Amino acid sequence: MSRETILDTRELEINMGPQHPSTHGVLRVKLFLDGERVQDCECVIGYLHRGVEKISENRSYIKCVPYYDRTDYIAAVSNVYGYVLGVEKMMGIEVPEKARYIRIMMTEFNRISSHLLWLATHALDIGAMTVFLYCFREREEILKLFEALFGARLTTHAFRIGGLWKDFPAGFEEAARKFIKEFPDRIDEYEELLTNNRIWIDRTKNIGIISAEEAINFGLSGPPLRGSGVDYDLRKIRPYGGYEEFDFEVPVGNNGDTYDRYIIRLAEMRQCCRIIEQALDGLPEGPVRGKAPKIVKPPVGEYYSGIEGPRGELGYYIVSDGSAFPFRVRIRPPTFISLQALRRLVRGHLVADVVAIIGTLDIVLGEIDR
Amino acid sequence: MEDKKKPKSTSEPEKPSESTKASSGVESADEVVGASAEGTGNESKEDSVPRKPQKPTGPAGATSAKKNPPKRRPIKKGPTYEDLENDEQVQFLRERFGDDLDSAQSFLGQKILTINPASLFDALSFLREELDFDYLIDLTALDYQGEEKRWCLVYHLYSYSSGHFLRIKSRICEGDVPASVTPIWKVADWLEREIYDMFGIEFSGHPELKRILLPADWHGHPLRKDYDIKLQDQSWVKKHLKIRKIPG
Amino acid sequence: MGIDERAFQQNVVTTTVDSVVNWARKSSLWPMTFGLACCAIEMMAVGASRFDMDRFGAGIFRPSPRQSDLIIIAGTVTLKMAEVIQVLYEQMPDPKWVISMGACSSVGGPFDTYATLQGVDKVIPVDVYIPGCPPRPEALLYGVMRLQDKIDQMSILDDKRLVVSS
């Protein structure tokens, strides 16, 4: 049926960002609209490109670490984990067992705080402002723990090559146990507000559907991949740092839409509590600093060390030429690759759904642009 | 500089303190030169026992040092590149590609295959179609400035069905235009744009090869080794920004 | 304060026009949502319930520059973004103030590279600089309070912006 109208219609190009309340940072999306429906979109990134990979070639191995905090600034603790594991593997440094347990515990706390921030901003974009305030309330508790152990709230420089800098301060374990005892009730609070909420379901079900095969071809990882039904979690497939000793489940979705990814992330938060509890119960005694040289010089070689971050597979490809500075450190950013799929996900949806889809991909511009 | 304990006698070597005990680090500039001249892989050994500069003791001191040479700590070998020709998968690929497969090694358990650039696209298609390597984890490049084959493209592949992880490398010369692998894996689209932006390597067959991280009319490719880290494109700055004079 | 208190019995207060205007301006600063990098997360934390910025009247983050009078540059300013910041600053109506939050926007921070602007004051005039990487939320609140002190010293008869040394 051909549409005959007296109005001459054509495609409208609208700019969204880089200054926009819902783009989670400095992202610019050019939308090509037919009325309210999106025909195509083009992402323009690079507004936060700071040259971190070039900086890594000019700093020693230890001094590179604070820069990686600032790439994915929301998950700064777990960000550094992959790099530190890679360097330790190349140099053959043994990490004490207590340090391994504490590292896993803080990485899981970081996963919870990252998912809380995701939920806060995602819900805020869709319109639920109360969830933003509730999530930040919980997040403050976790940031207090980070500050007690690492000295900083956000960009922590958490792990050193060889272990940790310091052991727990007094009262840390009680505070951590108190948090994970109360936290599952809080997740129930968020679920009560959102999961069966008619508006939430209308805004997120069947939005941004991607099939498993396409997700694999687009190189997705983390919740966007697991939402489509692919059971791939690096903590189970290629365990690193001691994860094989912990017992936890990996939630997997069926439809590959925004609602499934939301359910998966909430379930992941519950599993994080399980891991933290196991870590606290089985915490061994001993030192937390391993034996590492003052000048870190790995042998000539290369290593790809990937971890399961809150956003997907975060990888560090470290190439060493035997000197004190890395030859090349390549950061494999999961969100750079997820954002590429945005073009495929928004076709046919409304402009308001674009906001929901950007939120569900959980992007961080610091990591995309490096 | 590291703290070293005082030597008890001129002929006995002193053990360095715990914090400077190196599993692979070396302590002084001389040893760096010595270590790197030794070739691949063995940098992790401790070359010689570090000691404080000794007071000149004259001929007597020299002969005592000759009589009791400093005891060397056993050399701890670090990880090295190991040859992988006996691996099943590698032999299968050798049969298919013959000499185009330049070398097969492994480092710390990760397999590395170096492939001739002329048959790189065919090899990657083969890996995708026949051996089911459906996940292109990462695609990046390395700059060996000064060598004839300046660039090294690095592909990290993973297969969901078999769980194998593989790294493919390919050395190309400056000015070469490799084929884009976007038809094989859609993820390569932005990854190749980033390589073009940062290194200047162009890919043939790419749907839309333009800069992605730097502004579109920037000159220069930052991750090249001859690009200074603070070098800004002054013509771009003059054209786009109005830098104000700061008062006072 | 004022004359003739006895006559009107605490129902009328006399003051200067400057004091009233400055009091109104400083107590209702409307910032624009302009988070760039890590400092943006701390800015969001300041807007949340533990360090509430709404008690200073500055809690409404406006998405449009036309409706805001304060811009908090929170995060690293790259050359590509500096162009955009200039346009946004010119779109804001007078009187407008700028807080540069964090080390990156004040002087470039740890990123001394080809793509980073070494300080946002190279493209727009800044009123308050807050150091830190990222600054604690309390530091941002202190910065807002110092800005309020600065606004107190403005006069509607002045055309030029005041430079306050402290």
Short mmCIF file of C-alpha atoms in Angstrom, two decimals, chain C residues 15-154:
data_model
loop_
_atom_site.label_atom_id
_atom_site.label_comp_id
_atom_site.label_asym_id
_atom_site.label_seq_id
_atom_site.Cartn_x
_atom_site.Cartn_y
_atom_site.Cartn_z
CA THR C 15 18.88 46.50 52.91
CA THR C 16 20.69 47.18 49.70
CA VAL C 17 19.58 46.00 46.29
CA ASP C 18 22.94 44.32 45.82
CA SER C 19 22.52 42.14 48.91
CA VAL C 20 19.10 40.95 47.88
CA VAL C 21 20.07 40.24 44.30
CA ASN C 22 23.23 38.43 45.33
CA TRP C 23 21.35 36.40 47.93
CA ALA C 24 18.84 35.32 45.36
CA ARG C 25 21.49 34.43 42.80
CA LYS C 26 23.70 32.44 45.11
CA SER C 27 20.87 30.48 46.71
CA SER C 28 19.46 29.21 43.47
CA LEU C 29 22.38 28.24 41.30
CA TRP C 30 21.13 25.92 38.60
CA PRO C 31 23.96 23.78 37.27
CA MET C 32 24.01 22.18 33.85
CA THR C 33 24.51 18.41 33.51
CA PHE C 34 28.03 18.42 32.19
CA GLY C 35 29.95 15.47 33.48
CA LEU C 36 32.76 14.34 31.27
CA ALA C 37 34.72 11.63 33.12
CA CYS C 38 35.37 10.28 36.61
CA CYS C 39 34.56 13.55 38.36
CA ALA C 40 31.06 13.25 36.94
CA ILE C 41 30.44 10.23 39.15
CA GLU C 42 31.39 12.24 42.22
CA MET C 43 29.15 15.03 41.00
CA MET C 44 26.27 12.57 40.78
CA ALA C 45 27.10 11.41 44.29
CA VAL C 46 26.86 15.02 45.43
CA GLY C 47 23.42 15.23 43.89
CA ALA C 48 22.33 12.05 45.66
CA SER C 49 21.09 11.78 49.21
CA ARG C 50 24.23 11.50 51.33
CA PHE C 51 25.89 14.75 50.23
CA ASP C 52 22.81 16.58 49.21
CA MET C 53 23.47 19.56 46.99
CA ASP C 54 19.83 20.52 46.97
CA ARG C 55 20.18 22.09 50.39
CA PHE C 56 22.31 24.78 48.76
CA GLY C 57 19.64 25.42 46.21
CA ALA C 58 21.83 23.92 43.52
CA GLY C 59 20.15 20.59 43.18
CA ILE C 60 18.26 21.06 39.94
CA PHE C 61 20.50 19.96 37.10
CA ARG C 62 19.18 21.48 33.91
CA PRO C 63 19.91 19.67 30.68
CA SER C 64 19.83 22.79 28.57
CA PRO C 65 22.45 25.54 28.76
CA ARG C 66 19.80 28.15 28.13
CA GLN C 67 18.22 27.45 31.50
CA SER C 68 21.28 27.13 33.70
CA ASP C 69 23.63 29.63 35.24
CA LEU C 70 26.40 27.39 36.50
CA ILE C 71 28.47 24.93 34.55
CA ILE C 72 30.59 22.46 36.47
CA ILE C 73 33.29 21.12 34.16
CA ALA C 74 33.82 17.74 35.73
CA GLY C 75 36.39 15.64 33.94
CA THR C 76 39.11 15.77 31.31
CA VAL C 77 38.65 18.29 28.54
CA THR C 78 39.97 17.02 25.23
CA LEU C 79 40.57 19.21 22.22
CA LYS C 80 37.60 17.67 20.43
CA MET C 81 35.36 18.52 23.37
CA ALA C 82 36.78 22.01 23.91
CA GLU C 83 35.03 23.16 20.76
CA VAL C 84 31.72 21.98 22.18
CA ILE C 85 32.35 23.62 25.54
CA GLN C 86 32.93 26.96 23.85
CA VAL C 87 29.58 26.72 22.08
CA LEU C 88 27.79 25.70 25.28
CA TYR C 89 29.35 28.51 27.28
CA GLU C 90 28.27 31.06 24.72
CA GLN C 91 24.74 29.70 24.85
CA MET C 92 24.41 30.26 28.59
CA PRO C 93 22.75 33.56 29.53
CA ASP C 94 24.39 36.05 31.88
CA PRO C 95 25.14 35.98 34.79
CA LYS C 96 26.99 32.72 34.50
CA TRP C 97 29.70 31.04 36.49
CA VAL C 98 32.10 28.20 35.87
CA ILE C 99 33.47 25.74 38.38
CA SER C 100 36.39 23.66 37.20
CA MET C 101 36.18 20.43 39.17
CA GLY C 102 39.16 18.16 39.41
CA ALA C 103 42.75 18.23 38.27
CA CYS C 104 42.03 17.43 34.63
CA SER C 105 39.88 20.43 33.91
CA SER C 106 42.01 22.77 36.01
CA VAL C 107 45.42 22.00 34.54
CA GLY C 108 45.11 18.89 32.44
CA GLY C 109 45.64 16.48 35.30
CA PRO C 110 47.73 13.38 34.78
CA PHE C 111 47.01 13.40 31.05
CA ASP C 112 49.70 15.53 29.44
CA THR C 113 49.12 14.25 25.91
CA TYR C 114 48.39 15.25 22.37
CA ALA C 115 44.65 15.15 22.73
CA THR C 116 44.11 16.88 26.07
CA LEU C 117 43.57 20.55 26.75
CA GLN C 118 45.81 21.52 29.64
CA GLY C 119 43.17 23.37 31.60
CA VAL C 120 39.72 24.48 30.57
CA ASP C 121 40.59 28.09 31.42
CA LYS C 122 42.29 28.20 28.04
CA VAL C 123 38.88 28.33 26.41
CA ILE C 124 36.45 29.71 29.00
CA PRO C 125 36.96 31.89 32.09
CA VAL C 126 36.78 29.94 35.34
CA ASP C 127 35.59 31.20 38.70
CA VAL C 128 36.45 28.42 41.13
CA TYR C 129 39.03 25.66 40.77
CA ILE C 130 38.61 22.51 42.85
CA PRO C 131 41.69 20.28 43.04
CA GLY C 132 41.53 16.53 43.49
CA CYS C 133 41.44 13.41 41.41
CA PRO C 134 38.53 13.08 41.87
CA PRO C 135 37.79 15.64 44.56
CA ARG C 136 35.73 14.34 47.43
CA PRO C 137 32.07 15.33 47.37
CA GLU C 138 32.68 17.56 50.35
CA ALA C 139 35.31 19.39 48.30
CA LEU C 140 32.75 20.10 45.59
CA LEU C 141 30.34 21.44 48.18
CA TYR C 142 33.10 23.65 49.57
CA GLY C 143 33.75 24.89 46.05
CA VAL C 144 30.08 25.78 45.64
CA MET C 145 30.17 27.64 48.93
CA ARG C 146 33.24 29.61 47.85
CA LEU C 147 31.41 30.49 44.67
CA GLN C 148 28.54 31.72 46.78
CA ASP C 149 30.99 33.94 48.69
CA LYS C 150 32.23 35.27 45.38
CA ILE C 151 28.72 36.03 44.20
CA ASP C 152 28.14 37.93 47.44
CA GLN C 153 30.78 40.41 46.41
CA MET C 154 29.25 41.17 43.04
#
